[in-house]
Coordinates of C-alpha atoms and ligand atoms in Angstrom, one line a residue:
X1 CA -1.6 -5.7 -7.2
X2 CA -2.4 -2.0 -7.8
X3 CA -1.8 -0.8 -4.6
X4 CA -2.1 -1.2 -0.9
X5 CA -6.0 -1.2 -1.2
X6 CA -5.4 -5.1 -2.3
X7 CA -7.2 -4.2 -6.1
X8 CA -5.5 -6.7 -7.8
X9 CA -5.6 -7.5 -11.7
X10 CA -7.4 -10.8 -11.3
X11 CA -10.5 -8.6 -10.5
X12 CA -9.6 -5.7 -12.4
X13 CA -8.6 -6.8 -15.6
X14 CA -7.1 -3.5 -16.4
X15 CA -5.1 -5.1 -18.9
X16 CA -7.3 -7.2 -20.5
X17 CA -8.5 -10.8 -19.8
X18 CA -6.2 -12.5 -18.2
X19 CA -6.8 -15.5 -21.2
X20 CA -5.7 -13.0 -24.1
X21 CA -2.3 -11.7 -22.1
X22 CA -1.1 -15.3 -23.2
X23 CA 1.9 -14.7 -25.5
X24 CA 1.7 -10.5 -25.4
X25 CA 5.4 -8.6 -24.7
X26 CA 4.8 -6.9 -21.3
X27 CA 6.9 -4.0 -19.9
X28 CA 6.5 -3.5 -16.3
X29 CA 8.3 -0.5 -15.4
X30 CA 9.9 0.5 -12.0
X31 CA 8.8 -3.0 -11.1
X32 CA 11.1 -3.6 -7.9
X33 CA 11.2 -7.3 -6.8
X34 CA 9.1 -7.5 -10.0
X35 CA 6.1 -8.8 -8.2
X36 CA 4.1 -7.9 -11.7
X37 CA 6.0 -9.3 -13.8
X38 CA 5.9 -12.6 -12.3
X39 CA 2.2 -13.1 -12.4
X40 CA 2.1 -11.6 -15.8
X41 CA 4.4 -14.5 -16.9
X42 CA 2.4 -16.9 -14.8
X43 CA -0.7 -16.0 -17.2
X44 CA 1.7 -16.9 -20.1
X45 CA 2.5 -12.8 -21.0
X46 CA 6.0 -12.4 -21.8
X47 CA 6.9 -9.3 -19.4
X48 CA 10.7 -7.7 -19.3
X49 CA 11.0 -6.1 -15.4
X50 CA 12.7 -2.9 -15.4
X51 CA 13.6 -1.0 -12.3
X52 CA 16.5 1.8 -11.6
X53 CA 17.7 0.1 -8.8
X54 CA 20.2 -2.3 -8.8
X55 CA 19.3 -3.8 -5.2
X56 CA 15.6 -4.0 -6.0
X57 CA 16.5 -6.2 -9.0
X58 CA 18.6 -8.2 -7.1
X59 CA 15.6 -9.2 -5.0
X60 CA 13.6 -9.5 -8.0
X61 CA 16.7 -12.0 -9.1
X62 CA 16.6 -14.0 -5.6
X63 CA 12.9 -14.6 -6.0
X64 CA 13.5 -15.5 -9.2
X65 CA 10.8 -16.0 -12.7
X66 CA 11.5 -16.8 -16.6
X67 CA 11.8 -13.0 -17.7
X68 CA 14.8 -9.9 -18.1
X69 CA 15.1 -7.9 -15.2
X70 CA 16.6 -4.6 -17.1
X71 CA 18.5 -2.0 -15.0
X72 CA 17.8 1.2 -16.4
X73 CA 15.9 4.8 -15.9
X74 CA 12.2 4.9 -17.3
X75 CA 13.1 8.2 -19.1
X76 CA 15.4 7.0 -21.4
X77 CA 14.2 3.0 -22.1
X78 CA 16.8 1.1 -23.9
X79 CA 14.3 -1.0 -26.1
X80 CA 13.3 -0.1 -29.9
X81 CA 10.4 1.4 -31.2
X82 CA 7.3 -0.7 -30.8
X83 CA 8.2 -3.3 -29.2
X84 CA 5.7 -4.1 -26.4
X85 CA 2.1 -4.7 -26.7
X86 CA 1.7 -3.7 -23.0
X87 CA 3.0 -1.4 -20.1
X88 CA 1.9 -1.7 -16.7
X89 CA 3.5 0.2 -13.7
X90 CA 2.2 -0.2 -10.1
X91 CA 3.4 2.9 -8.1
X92 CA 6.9 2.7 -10.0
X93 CA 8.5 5.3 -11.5
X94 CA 6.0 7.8 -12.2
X95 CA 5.5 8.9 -8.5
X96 CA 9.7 10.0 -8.4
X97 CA 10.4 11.8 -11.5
X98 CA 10.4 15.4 -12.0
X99 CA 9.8 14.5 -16.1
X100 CA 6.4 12.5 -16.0
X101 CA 5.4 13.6 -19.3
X102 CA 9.5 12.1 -20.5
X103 CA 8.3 8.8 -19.0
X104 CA 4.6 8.8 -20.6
X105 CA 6.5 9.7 -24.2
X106 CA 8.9 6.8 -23.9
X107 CA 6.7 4.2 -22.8
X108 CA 4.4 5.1 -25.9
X109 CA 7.4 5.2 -27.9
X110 CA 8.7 1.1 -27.3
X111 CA 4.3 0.5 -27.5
X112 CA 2.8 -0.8 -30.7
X113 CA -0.2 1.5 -31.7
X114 CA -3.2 0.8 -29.5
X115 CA -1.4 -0.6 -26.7
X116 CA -2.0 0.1 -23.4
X117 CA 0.0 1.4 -20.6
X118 CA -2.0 1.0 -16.9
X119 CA 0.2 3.0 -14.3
X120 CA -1.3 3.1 -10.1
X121 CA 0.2 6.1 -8.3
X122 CA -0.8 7.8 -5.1
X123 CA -3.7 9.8 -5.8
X124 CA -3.2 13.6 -5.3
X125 CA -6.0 14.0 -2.7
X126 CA -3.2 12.8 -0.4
X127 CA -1.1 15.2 -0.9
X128 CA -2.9 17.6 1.1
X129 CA -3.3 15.1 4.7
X130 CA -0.4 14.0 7.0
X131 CA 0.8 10.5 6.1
X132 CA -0.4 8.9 9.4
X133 CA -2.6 5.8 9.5
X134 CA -4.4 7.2 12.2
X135 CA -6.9 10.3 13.0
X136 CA -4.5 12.1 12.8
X137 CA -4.1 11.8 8.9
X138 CA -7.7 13.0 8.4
X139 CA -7.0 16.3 8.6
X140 CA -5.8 18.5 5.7
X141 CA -2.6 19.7 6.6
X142 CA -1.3 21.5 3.2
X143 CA -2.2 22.5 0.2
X144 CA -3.1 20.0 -2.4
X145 CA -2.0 22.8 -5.2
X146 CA 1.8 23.1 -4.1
X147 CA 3.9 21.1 -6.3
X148 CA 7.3 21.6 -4.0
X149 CA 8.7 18.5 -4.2
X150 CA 9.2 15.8 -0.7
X151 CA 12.2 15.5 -0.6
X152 CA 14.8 13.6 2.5
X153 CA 18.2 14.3 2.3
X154 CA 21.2 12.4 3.7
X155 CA 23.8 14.2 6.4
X156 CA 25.6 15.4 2.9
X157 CA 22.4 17.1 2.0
X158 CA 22.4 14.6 -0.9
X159 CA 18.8 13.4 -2.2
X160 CA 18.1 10.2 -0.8
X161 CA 13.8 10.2 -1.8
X162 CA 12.1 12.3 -3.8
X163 CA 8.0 12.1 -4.5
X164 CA 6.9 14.6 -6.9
X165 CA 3.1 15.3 -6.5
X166 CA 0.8 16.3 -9.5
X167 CA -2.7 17.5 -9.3
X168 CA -5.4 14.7 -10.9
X169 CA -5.6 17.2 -13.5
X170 CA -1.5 17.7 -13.8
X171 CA -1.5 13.9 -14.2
X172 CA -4.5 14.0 -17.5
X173 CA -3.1 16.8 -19.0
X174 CA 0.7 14.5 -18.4
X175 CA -1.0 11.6 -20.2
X176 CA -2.4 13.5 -23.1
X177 CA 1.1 15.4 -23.6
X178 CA 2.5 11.4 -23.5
X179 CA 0.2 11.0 -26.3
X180 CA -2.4 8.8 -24.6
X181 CA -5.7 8.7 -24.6
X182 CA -7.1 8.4 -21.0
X183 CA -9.4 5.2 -21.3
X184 CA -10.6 5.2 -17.0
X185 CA -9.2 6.3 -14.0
X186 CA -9.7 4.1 -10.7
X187 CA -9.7 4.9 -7.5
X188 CA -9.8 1.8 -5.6
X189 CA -12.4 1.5 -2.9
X190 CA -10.5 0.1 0.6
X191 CA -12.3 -3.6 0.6
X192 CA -14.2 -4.6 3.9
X193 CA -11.7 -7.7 3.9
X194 CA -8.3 -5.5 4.1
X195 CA -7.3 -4.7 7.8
X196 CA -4.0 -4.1 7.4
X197 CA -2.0 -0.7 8.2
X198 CA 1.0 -0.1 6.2
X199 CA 3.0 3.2 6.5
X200 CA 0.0 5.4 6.2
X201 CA -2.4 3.3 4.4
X202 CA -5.2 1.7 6.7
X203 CA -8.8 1.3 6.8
X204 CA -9.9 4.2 8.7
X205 CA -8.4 6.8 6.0
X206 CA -9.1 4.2 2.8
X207 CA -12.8 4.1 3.7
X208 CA -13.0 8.0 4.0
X209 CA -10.4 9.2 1.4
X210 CA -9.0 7.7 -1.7
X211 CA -4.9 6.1 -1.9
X212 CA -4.4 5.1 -4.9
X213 CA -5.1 6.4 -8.2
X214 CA -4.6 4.1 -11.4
X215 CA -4.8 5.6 -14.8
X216 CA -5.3 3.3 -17.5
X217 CA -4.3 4.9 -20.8
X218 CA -4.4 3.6 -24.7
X219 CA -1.7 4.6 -27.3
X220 CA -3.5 6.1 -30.4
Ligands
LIG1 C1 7.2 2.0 -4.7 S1 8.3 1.0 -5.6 C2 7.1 0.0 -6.4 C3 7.7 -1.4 -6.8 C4 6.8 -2.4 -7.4 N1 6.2 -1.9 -8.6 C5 5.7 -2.8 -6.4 O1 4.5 -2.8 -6.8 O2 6.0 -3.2 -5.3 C6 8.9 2.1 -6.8 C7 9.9 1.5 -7.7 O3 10.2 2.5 -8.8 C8 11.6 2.5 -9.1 N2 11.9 3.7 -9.8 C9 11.9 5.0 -9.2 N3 12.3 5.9 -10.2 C10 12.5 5.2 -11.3 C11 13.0 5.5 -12.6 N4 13.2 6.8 -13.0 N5 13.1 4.6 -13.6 C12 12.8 3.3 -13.2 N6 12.4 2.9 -12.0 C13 12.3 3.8 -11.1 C14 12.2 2.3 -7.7 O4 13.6 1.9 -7.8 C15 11.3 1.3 -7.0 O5 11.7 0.0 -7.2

């Protein structure tokens, strides 16, 4: 799944057909309970999970699936050159890290040449409304061209979450410097059959504005 919009590969086949991931080395990065990973092993891919956080890889343990879970920062990967044929990241990672362009270099680093790397993120638009579900959140509230960091702290005024924003044209100009070649961008549509609110995802703002922005990107 892409994102909260429900897109899911089945449908988008941003990755290929499902029928040739059979067999292909699969990095899903920032993957939490590794949600990804599991269905790309289910197609018969051979993904590795790897996430910063020890807890969310403990619930991507619990669950369970045949793959590594790898505990480890998406800036500095600890896998050799060219070893995957694929990178996929759904709204892991990339949304966090002051260093995109750090990320976008590794990743192309452990690909083989003209592998792909599909990474969702919230799309920038967002940036500039109120996170609300409701009316509330239609109304432009700050600029989308300030790049100051969100950031909560804990009562030790220690960093607890960060989200980095980046301009849709920041986050082209961050794949190119990666050394990708932007293949599509998708900006998923909120689907007539998704009702659901969720933080500040729901249908009124999804059929008015888009949430999710998924850049699909080839290594030269
Ligand atoms: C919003 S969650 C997405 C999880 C999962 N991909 C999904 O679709 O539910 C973001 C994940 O990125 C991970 N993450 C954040 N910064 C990271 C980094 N620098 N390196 C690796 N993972 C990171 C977080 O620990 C978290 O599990």
């Amino acid at each position: 799944m892409w994102g909260p919009e429900g897109l899911d590969e089945v449908e988008a086949e941003l990755l290929g057909p499902p029928e040739e991931l059979k067999g292909r080395a699969v990095l899903e990065i920032g993957a939490g309970a590794a949600q990804c990973a599991r269905w790309l092993a289910a197609q018969g891919a051979l993904p590795v999970a790897l996430d910063i956080s020890h807890r969310q890889l403990q619930h991507a343990l619990r669950i369970g699936g045949p793959f590594p879970l790898v505990c480890a920062d998406a800036g500095a990967l600890p896998f050799a050159d060219e070893s995957f044929d694929l990178a996929c990241s759904a709204y892991g990672a990339l949304p966090f890290v002051a260093d995109p362009v750090l990320v976008l270099k590794e990743v192309r680093r452990v690909l083989r040449p003209g592998g792909r790397f599909v990474f969702s993120v919230t799309h920038p638009i967002r940036w500039a409304f109120p996170d609300e579900p409701g009316p509330e959140g239609l109304t432009v509230s700050s600029s989308y061209f300030d790049r100051t960091p969100y950031v909560e702290q804990d009562e030790q005024g220690r960093a607890v979450y960060v989200e980095h924003h980046r301009t849709l044209g920041d986050r082209v100009r961050d794949v190119v410097a990666g050394g990708f070649r932007l293949v599509d961008l998708v900006e998923p549509q909120w689907p007539s059959w998704n009702s659901s609110e969720w933080g500040g995802w729901s249908p009124l703002r999804g059929n008015l504005i888009p949430g999710t922005a998924v850049f699909v990107c080839e290594r030269d």
